[in-house]
Amino acid sequence: MLTAQEALDRLREGNQRFVASLKGNEPLPAKRFELSQSQEPIAIILGCSDSRVPAEIVFDQGLGDLFVIRVAGNVVAPSQVGSVEFAASRFGTRLVVVLGHSRCGAILATIEELQRPAENQSRNLAAIVDRVRPSVEGLMNTELRHDLDALVHQAVRSNVGVSVDHLRHGSPILEQLIQDDGLLVVGAEYSLETGEVEFFDLGSGRSCCHHP
């Protein structure tokens, strides 16, 4: 079993390979057979469904390396919490990454909804917007409302932080694993422009885990 820090190092190294256009993993038949019997993912990724942010490619990981949960806006609902609990408890995975990304469509949709409520928005889409809304609403009352790019950038970070906080403090199972077994829940943002992932310790507001 990898520690959270070891898993985070693997993800960072994989992202660096991805940015450098190198490829470090090729699926092999033997690997597929081995994984048909069991799995030991090194990290749980709660990411956005955006087609431009596939976690396995972004982190240059192979079959069986990542347990990926994807939902528009990387929001946290009961099913997402349950999925994280399942993987952390069943497979012993000790790193959870909430992966947001620049220019997130769910963030933009929420800003548009706050500026001009849609009359015929589906109840299902509204459920996603409502979960993103707390991350955006306060920012709309600041000077950021005059700069859409800056507003979206801060809203992406804020939204990731809300999801991180929910996972850290909204599940007795995850709280126990954090306290007793070294489970680490961190936030991250993927840049669509550069391909780079920046990790955050959003509990303290600092970027985390950078190497010299």
PDB file of C-alpha atoms in Angstrom:
ATOM      1  CA  MET A   1       0.000   0.000   0.000  1.00  0.00           C
ATOM      2  CA  LEU A   2       1.367   3.417  -0.980  1.00  0.00           C
ATOM      3  CA  THR A   3       1.242   6.272   1.503  1.00  0.00           C
ATOM      4  CA  ALA A   4      -0.675   9.381   0.504  1.00  0.00           C
ATOM      5  CA  GLN A   5       2.580  11.256  -0.120  1.00  0.00           C
ATOM      6  CA  GLU A   6       4.003   8.453  -2.293  1.00  0.00           C
ATOM      7  CA  ALA A   7       0.799   8.416  -4.340  1.00  0.00           C
ATOM      8  CA  LEU A   8       0.911  12.188  -4.691  1.00  0.00           C
ATOM      9  CA  ASP A   9       4.505  11.967  -5.924  1.00  0.00           C
ATOM     10  CA  ARG A  10       3.433   9.394  -8.532  1.00  0.00           C
ATOM     11  CA  LEU A  11       0.655  11.658  -9.786  1.00  0.00           C
ATOM     12  CA  ARG A  12       2.970  14.642  -9.969  1.00  0.00           C
ATOM     13  CA  GLU A  13       5.614  12.682 -11.888  1.00  0.00           C
ATOM     14  CA  GLY A  14       2.958  11.372 -14.275  1.00  0.00           C
ATOM     15  CA  ASN A  15       1.611  14.856 -14.891  1.00  0.00           C
ATOM     16  CA  GLN A  16       5.140  16.064 -15.638  1.00  0.00           C
ATOM     17  CA  ARG A  17       5.496  13.278 -18.225  1.00  0.00           C
ATOM     18  CA  PHE A  18       2.140  14.268 -19.697  1.00  0.00           C
ATOM     19  CA  VAL A  19       3.177  17.920 -19.928  1.00  0.00           C
ATOM     20  CA  ALA A  20       6.442  16.875 -21.573  1.00  0.00           C
ATOM     21  CA  SER A  21       4.499  14.724 -24.086  1.00  0.00           C
ATOM     22  CA  LEU A  22       6.132  11.538 -22.849  1.00  0.00           C
ATOM     23  CA  LYS A  23       4.319   8.275 -22.349  1.00  0.00           C
ATOM     24  CA  GLY A  24       5.215   6.039 -19.446  1.00  0.00           C
ATOM     25  CA  ASN A  25       2.464   3.423 -19.380  1.00  0.00           C
ATOM     26  CA  GLU A  26       1.335   0.926 -22.000  1.00  0.00           C
ATOM     27  CA  PRO A  27      -1.475  -1.506 -21.132  1.00  0.00           C
ATOM     28  CA  LEU A  28      -0.318  -5.106 -21.419  1.00  0.00           C
ATOM     29  CA  PRO A  29      -2.425  -8.283 -21.624  1.00  0.00           C
ATOM     30  CA  ALA A  30      -0.780  -9.613 -18.453  1.00  0.00           C
ATOM     31  CA  LYS A  31      -1.760  -6.436 -16.620  1.00  0.00           C
ATOM     32  CA  ARG A  32      -5.360  -6.754 -17.760  1.00  0.00           C
ATOM     33  CA  PHE A  33      -5.509 -10.340 -16.515  1.00  0.00           C
ATOM     34  CA  GLU A  34      -3.970  -9.407 -13.176  1.00  0.00           C
ATOM     35  CA  LEU A  35      -6.488  -6.604 -12.696  1.00  0.00           C
ATOM     36  CA  SER A  36      -9.394  -8.891 -13.489  1.00  0.00           C
ATOM     37  CA  GLN A  37      -8.731 -10.552 -10.128  1.00  0.00           C
ATOM     38  CA  SER A  38      -8.194  -7.485  -7.895  1.00  0.00           C
ATOM     39  CA  GLN A  39      -7.193  -3.833  -7.883  1.00  0.00           C
ATOM     40  CA  GLU A  40      -5.055  -1.521  -5.768  1.00  0.00           C
ATOM     41  CA  PRO A  41      -5.542   2.013  -7.111  1.00  0.00           C
ATOM     42  CA  ILE A  42      -2.950   4.476  -5.834  1.00  0.00           C
ATOM     43  CA  ALA A  43      -5.376   7.413  -5.730  1.00  0.00           C
ATOM     44  CA  ILE A  44      -9.052   8.287  -5.811  1.00  0.00           C
ATOM     45  CA  ILE A  45      -9.778  11.151  -8.203  1.00  0.00           C
ATOM     46  CA  LEU A  46     -13.021  13.093  -7.942  1.00  0.00           C
ATOM     47  CA  GLY A  47     -12.917  15.096 -11.143  1.00  0.00           C
ATOM     48  CA  CYS A  48     -15.085  16.989 -13.587  1.00  0.00           C
ATOM     49  CA  SER A  49     -16.755  15.160 -16.472  1.00  0.00           C
ATOM     50  CA  ASP A  50     -15.223  17.603 -18.953  1.00  0.00           C
ATOM     51  CA  SER A  51     -13.881  15.634 -21.935  1.00  0.00           C
ATOM     52  CA  ARG A  52     -10.613  17.584 -21.824  1.00  0.00           C
ATOM     53  CA  VAL A  53      -9.627  16.375 -18.340  1.00  0.00           C
ATOM     54  CA  PRO A  54      -9.321  12.554 -18.338  1.00  0.00           C
ATOM     55  CA  ALA A  55      -7.431  11.796 -15.123  1.00  0.00           C
ATOM     56  CA  GLU A  56      -5.597   8.711 -16.401  1.00  0.00           C
ATOM     57  CA  ILE A  57      -4.111  10.692 -19.283  1.00  0.00           C
ATOM     58  CA  VAL A  58      -3.442  13.869 -17.293  1.00  0.00           C
ATOM     59  CA  PHE A  59      -1.465  11.895 -14.694  1.00  0.00           C
ATOM     60  CA  ASP A  60      -0.031   9.388 -17.198  1.00  0.00           C
ATOM     61  CA  GLN A  61      -1.308   6.410 -15.207  1.00  0.00           C
ATOM     62  CA  GLY A  62      -2.241   2.973 -16.462  1.00  0.00           C
ATOM     63  CA  LEU A  63      -4.896   0.333 -15.931  1.00  0.00           C
ATOM     64  CA  GLY A  64      -5.805  -0.135 -12.294  1.00  0.00           C
ATOM     65  CA  ASP A  65      -3.855   2.898 -11.050  1.00  0.00           C
ATOM     66  CA  LEU A  66      -6.676   5.359 -10.424  1.00  0.00           C
ATOM     67  CA  PHE A  67     -10.204   5.056  -9.021  1.00  0.00           C
ATOM     68  CA  VAL A  68     -11.937   7.846 -10.921  1.00  0.00           C
ATOM     69  CA  ILE A  69     -15.260   9.478 -10.100  1.00  0.00           C
ATOM     70  CA  ARG A  70     -16.391  12.098 -12.613  1.00  0.00           C
ATOM     71  CA  VAL A  71     -19.306  14.511 -12.357  1.00  0.00           C
ATOM     72  CA  ALA A  72     -19.875  17.938 -13.903  1.00  0.00           C
ATOM     73  CA  GLY A  73     -18.296  20.567 -11.690  1.00  0.00           C
ATOM     74  CA  ASN A  74     -16.555  17.947  -9.495  1.00  0.00           C
ATOM     75  CA  VAL A  75     -19.357  18.481  -6.978  1.00  0.00           C
ATOM     76  CA  VAL A  76     -19.911  16.255  -3.967  1.00  0.00           C
ATOM     77  CA  ALA A  77     -23.267  14.518  -3.547  1.00  0.00           C
ATOM     78  CA  PRO A  78     -24.048  11.395  -1.471  1.00  0.00           C
ATOM     79  CA  SER A  79     -23.181   9.031  -4.325  1.00  0.00           C
ATOM     80  CA  GLN A  80     -19.754  10.636  -4.740  1.00  0.00           C
ATOM     81  CA  VAL A  81     -19.060  10.443  -0.992  1.00  0.00           C
ATOM     82  CA  GLY A  82     -20.112   6.802  -1.028  1.00  0.00           C
ATOM     83  CA  SER A  83     -17.803   6.061  -3.942  1.00  0.00           C
ATOM     84  CA  VAL A  84     -14.844   7.632  -2.142  1.00  0.00           C
ATOM     85  CA  GLU A  85     -15.710   5.750   1.060  1.00  0.00           C
ATOM     86  CA  PHE A  86     -15.942   2.505  -0.899  1.00  0.00           C
ATOM     87  CA  ALA A  87     -12.541   2.840  -2.563  1.00  0.00           C
ATOM     88  CA  ALA A  88     -10.742   4.103   0.531  1.00  0.00           C
ATOM     89  CA  SER A  89     -12.184   1.350   2.722  1.00  0.00           C
ATOM     90  CA  ARG A  90     -12.149  -1.556   0.265  1.00  0.00           C
ATOM     91  CA  PHE A  91      -8.829  -0.972  -1.503  1.00  0.00           C
ATOM     92  CA  GLY A  92      -6.822   0.862   1.147  1.00  0.00           C
ATOM     93  CA  THR A  93      -6.205   3.837  -1.139  1.00  0.00           C
ATOM     94  CA  ARG A  94      -4.811   6.682   0.943  1.00  0.00           C
ATOM     95  CA  LEU A  95      -4.989   9.682  -1.391  1.00  0.00           C
ATOM     96  CA  VAL A  96      -8.114  11.506  -2.560  1.00  0.00           C
ATOM     97  CA  VAL A  97      -7.739  14.335  -5.094  1.00  0.00           C
ATOM     98  CA  VAL A  98     -10.581  16.683  -5.979  1.00  0.00           C
ATOM     99  CA  LEU A  99      -9.567  17.774  -9.471  1.00  0.00           C
ATOM    100  CA  GLY A 100     -11.040  20.968 -10.852  1.00  0.00           C
ATOM    101  CA  HIS A 101      -9.919  22.688 -14.036  1.00  0.00           C
ATOM    102  CA  SER A 102      -9.662  26.075 -15.666  1.00  0.00           C
ATOM    103  CA  ARG A 103     -12.625  27.437 -17.631  1.00  0.00           C
ATOM    104  CA  CYS A 104     -14.993  24.924 -16.026  1.00  0.00           C
ATOM    105  CA  GLY A 105     -18.353  24.868 -17.798  1.00  0.00           C
ATOM    106  CA  ALA A 106     -20.275  24.107 -14.607  1.00  0.00           C
ATOM    107  CA  ILE A 107     -18.790  27.219 -13.006  1.00  0.00           C
ATOM    108  CA  LEU A 108     -19.692  29.319 -16.048  1.00  0.00           C
ATOM    109  CA  ALA A 109     -23.229  27.884 -16.066  1.00  0.00           C
ATOM    110  CA  THR A 110     -23.628  28.803 -12.396  1.00  0.00           C
ATOM    111  CA  ILE A 111     -22.396  32.362 -12.991  1.00  0.00           C
ATOM    112  CA  GLU A 112     -24.840  32.706 -15.884  1.00  0.00           C
ATOM    113  CA  GLU A 113     -27.650  31.349 -13.711  1.00  0.00           C
ATOM    114  CA  LEU A 114     -26.879  33.856 -10.959  1.00  0.00           C
ATOM    115  CA  GLN A 115     -26.780  36.714 -13.462  1.00  0.00           C
ATOM    116  CA  ARG A 116     -29.845  35.655 -15.438  1.00  0.00           C
ATOM    117  CA  PRO A 117     -31.900  32.746 -14.041  1.00  0.00           C
ATOM    118  CA  ALA A 118     -32.989  30.287 -16.709  1.00  0.00           C
ATOM    119  CA  GLU A 119     -36.706  29.744 -17.074  1.00  0.00           C
ATOM    120  CA  ASN A 120     -36.619  26.196 -18.395  1.00  0.00           C
ATOM    121  CA  GLN A 121     -33.543  24.709 -16.730  1.00  0.00           C
ATOM    122  CA  SER A 122     -33.927  21.002 -16.024  1.00  0.00           C
ATOM    123  CA  ARG A 123     -34.241  19.893 -12.413  1.00  0.00           C
ATOM    124  CA  ASN A 124     -31.202  17.649 -12.834  1.00  0.00           C
ATOM    125  CA  LEU A 125     -28.948  20.427 -14.155  1.00  0.00           C
ATOM    126  CA  ALA A 126     -30.263  22.712 -11.431  1.00  0.00           C
ATOM    127  CA  ALA A 127     -29.057  20.197  -8.837  1.00  0.00           C
ATOM    128  CA  ILE A 128     -25.476  20.623 -10.087  1.00  0.00           C
ATOM    129  CA  VAL A 129     -25.741  24.403 -10.302  1.00  0.00           C
ATOM    130  CA  ASP A 130     -27.154  24.536  -6.770  1.00  0.00           C
ATOM    131  CA  ARG A 131     -24.140  22.634  -5.437  1.00  0.00           C
ATOM    132  CA  VAL A 132     -21.730  24.986  -7.202  1.00  0.00           C
ATOM    133  CA  ARG A 133     -23.671  28.132  -6.236  1.00  0.00           C
ATOM    134  CA  PRO A 134     -22.181  28.584  -2.703  1.00  0.00           C
ATOM    135  CA  SER A 135     -18.684  28.694  -4.230  1.00  0.00           C
ATOM    136  CA  VAL A 136     -19.656  31.458  -6.648  1.00  0.00           C
ATOM    137  CA  GLU A 137     -22.307  33.544  -4.929  1.00  0.00           C
ATOM    138  CA  GLY A 138     -20.004  35.339  -2.495  1.00  0.00           C
ATOM    139  CA  LEU A 139     -17.477  36.117  -5.215  1.00  0.00           C
ATOM    140  CA  MET A 140     -20.207  37.745  -7.292  1.00  0.00           C
ATOM    141  CA  ASN A 141     -20.453  40.433  -4.608  1.00  0.00           C
ATOM    142  CA  THR A 142     -16.792  41.422  -4.965  1.00  0.00           C
ATOM    143  CA  GLU A 143     -14.859  43.356  -7.598  1.00  0.00           C
ATOM    144  CA  LEU A 144     -14.276  40.037  -9.369  1.00  0.00           C
ATOM    145  CA  ARG A 145     -17.720  40.401 -10.925  1.00  0.00           C
ATOM    146  CA  HIS A 146     -16.156  42.918 -13.324  1.00  0.00           C
ATOM    147  CA  ASP A 147     -13.525  40.419 -14.570  1.00  0.00           C
ATOM    148  CA  LEU A 148     -15.040  37.170 -15.799  1.00  0.00           C
ATOM    149  CA  ASP A 149     -11.720  35.325 -16.211  1.00  0.00           C
ATOM    150  CA  ALA A 150     -10.591  36.209 -12.697  1.00  0.00           C
ATOM    151  CA  LEU A 151     -14.032  35.372 -11.325  1.00  0.00           C
ATOM    152  CA  VAL A 152     -14.035  31.936 -12.943  1.00  0.00           C
ATOM    153  CA  HIS A 153     -10.476  31.264 -11.750  1.00  0.00           C
ATOM    154  CA  GLN A 154     -11.335  32.042  -8.135  1.00  0.00           C
ATOM    155  CA  ALA A 155     -14.668  30.220  -8.362  1.00  0.00           C
ATOM    156  CA  VAL A 156     -12.937  27.051  -9.608  1.00  0.00           C
ATOM    157  CA  ARG A 157     -10.592  27.145  -6.593  1.00  0.00           C
ATOM    158  CA  SER A 158     -13.449  27.893  -4.215  1.00  0.00           C
ATOM    159  CA  ASN A 159     -15.576  25.082  -5.628  1.00  0.00           C
ATOM    160  CA  VAL A 160     -12.737  22.574  -5.255  1.00  0.00           C
ATOM    161  CA  GLY A 161     -12.297  23.765  -1.681  1.00  0.00           C
ATOM    162  CA  VAL A 162     -15.959  23.171  -0.868  1.00  0.00           C
ATOM    163  CA  SER A 163     -15.723  19.608  -2.209  1.00  0.00           C
ATOM    164  CA  VAL A 164     -12.499  18.946  -0.297  1.00  0.00           C
ATOM    165  CA  ASP A 165     -14.074  20.231   2.909  1.00  0.00           C
ATOM    166  CA  HIS A 166     -17.174  18.105   2.367  1.00  0.00           C
ATOM    167  CA  LEU A 167     -15.090  14.959   1.972  1.00  0.00           C
ATOM    168  CA  ARG A 168     -12.882  15.797   4.942  1.00  0.00           C
ATOM    169  CA  HIS A 169     -15.719  16.628   7.308  1.00  0.00           C
ATOM    170  CA  GLY A 170     -18.940  15.207   5.849  1.00  0.00           C
ATOM    171  CA  SER A 171     -18.273  11.491   6.241  1.00  0.00           C
ATOM    172  CA  PRO A 172     -17.585   9.693   9.555  1.00  0.00           C
ATOM    173  CA  ILE A 173     -15.840   6.922   7.609  1.00  0.00           C
ATOM    174  CA  LEU A 174     -13.464   9.305   5.834  1.00  0.00           C
ATOM    175  CA  GLU A 175     -12.901  11.340   8.998  1.00  0.00           C
ATOM    176  CA  GLN A 176     -11.844   8.137  10.780  1.00  0.00           C
ATOM    177  CA  LEU A 177      -9.505   7.161   7.944  1.00  0.00           C
ATOM    178  CA  ILE A 178      -7.969  10.645   7.977  1.00  0.00           C
ATOM    179  CA  GLN A 179      -7.455  10.516  11.725  1.00  0.00           C
ATOM    180  CA  ASP A 180      -6.222   6.936  12.080  1.00  0.00           C
ATOM    181  CA  ASP A 181      -4.940   5.677   8.734  1.00  0.00           C
ATOM    182  CA  GLY A 182      -3.228   8.552   6.950  1.00  0.00           C
ATOM    183  CA  LEU A 183      -5.932   9.281   4.382  1.00  0.00           C
ATOM    184  CA  LEU A 184      -5.145  12.590   2.660  1.00  0.00           C
ATOM    185  CA  VAL A 185      -7.761  14.658   0.835  1.00  0.00           C
ATOM    186  CA  VAL A 186      -6.341  17.438  -1.329  1.00  0.00           C
ATOM    187  CA  GLY A 187      -7.591  19.805  -3.997  1.00  0.00           C
ATOM    188  CA  ALA A 188      -6.043  20.395  -7.394  1.00  0.00           C
ATOM    189  CA  GLU A 189      -6.578  22.420 -10.540  1.00  0.00           C
ATOM    190  CA  TYR A 190      -5.739  21.305 -14.061  1.00  0.00           C
ATOM    191  CA  SER A 191      -4.824  24.000 -16.565  1.00  0.00           C
ATOM    192  CA  LEU A 192      -6.433  23.430 -19.949  1.00  0.00           C
ATOM    193  CA  GLU A 193      -3.869  25.804 -21.419  1.00  0.00           C
ATOM    194  CA  THR A 194      -0.635  24.203 -20.121  1.00  0.00           C
ATOM    195  CA  GLY A 195      -1.652  20.682 -19.052  1.00  0.00           C
ATOM    196  CA  GLU A 196      -0.171  21.267 -15.601  1.00  0.00           C
ATOM    197  CA  VAL A 197      -1.857  20.239 -12.357  1.00  0.00           C
ATOM    198  CA  GLU A 198      -1.375  22.344  -9.243  1.00  0.00           C
ATOM    199  CA  PHE A 199      -2.159  20.661  -5.921  1.00  0.00           C
ATOM    200  CA  PHE A 200      -3.596  22.559  -2.977  1.00  0.00           C
ATOM    201  CA  ASP A 201      -4.054  22.078   0.714  1.00  0.00           C
ATOM    202  CA  LEU A 202      -7.278  24.012   0.712  1.00  0.00           C
ATOM    203  CA  GLY A 203      -7.782  23.443   4.425  1.00  0.00           C
ATOM    204  CA  SER A 204      -4.990  25.930   5.078  1.00  0.00           C
ATOM    205  CA  GLY A 205      -5.223  27.940   1.858  1.00  0.00           C
ATOM    206  CA  ARG A 206      -1.670  27.035   0.806  1.00  0.00           C
ATOM    207  CA  SER A 207      -0.292  25.213  -2.169  1.00  0.00           C
ATOM    208  CA  CYS A 208       0.991  21.928  -0.827  1.00  0.00           C
ATOM    209  CA  CYS A 209       3.449  19.180  -1.391  1.00  0.00           C
ATOM    210  CA  HIS A 210       5.832  21.048  -3.685  1.00  0.00           C
ATOM    211  CA  HIS A 211       9.347  19.666  -3.965  1.00  0.00           C
ATOM    212  CA  PRO A 212      12.427  21.919  -3.948  1.00  0.00           C
TER     213      PRO A 212
END
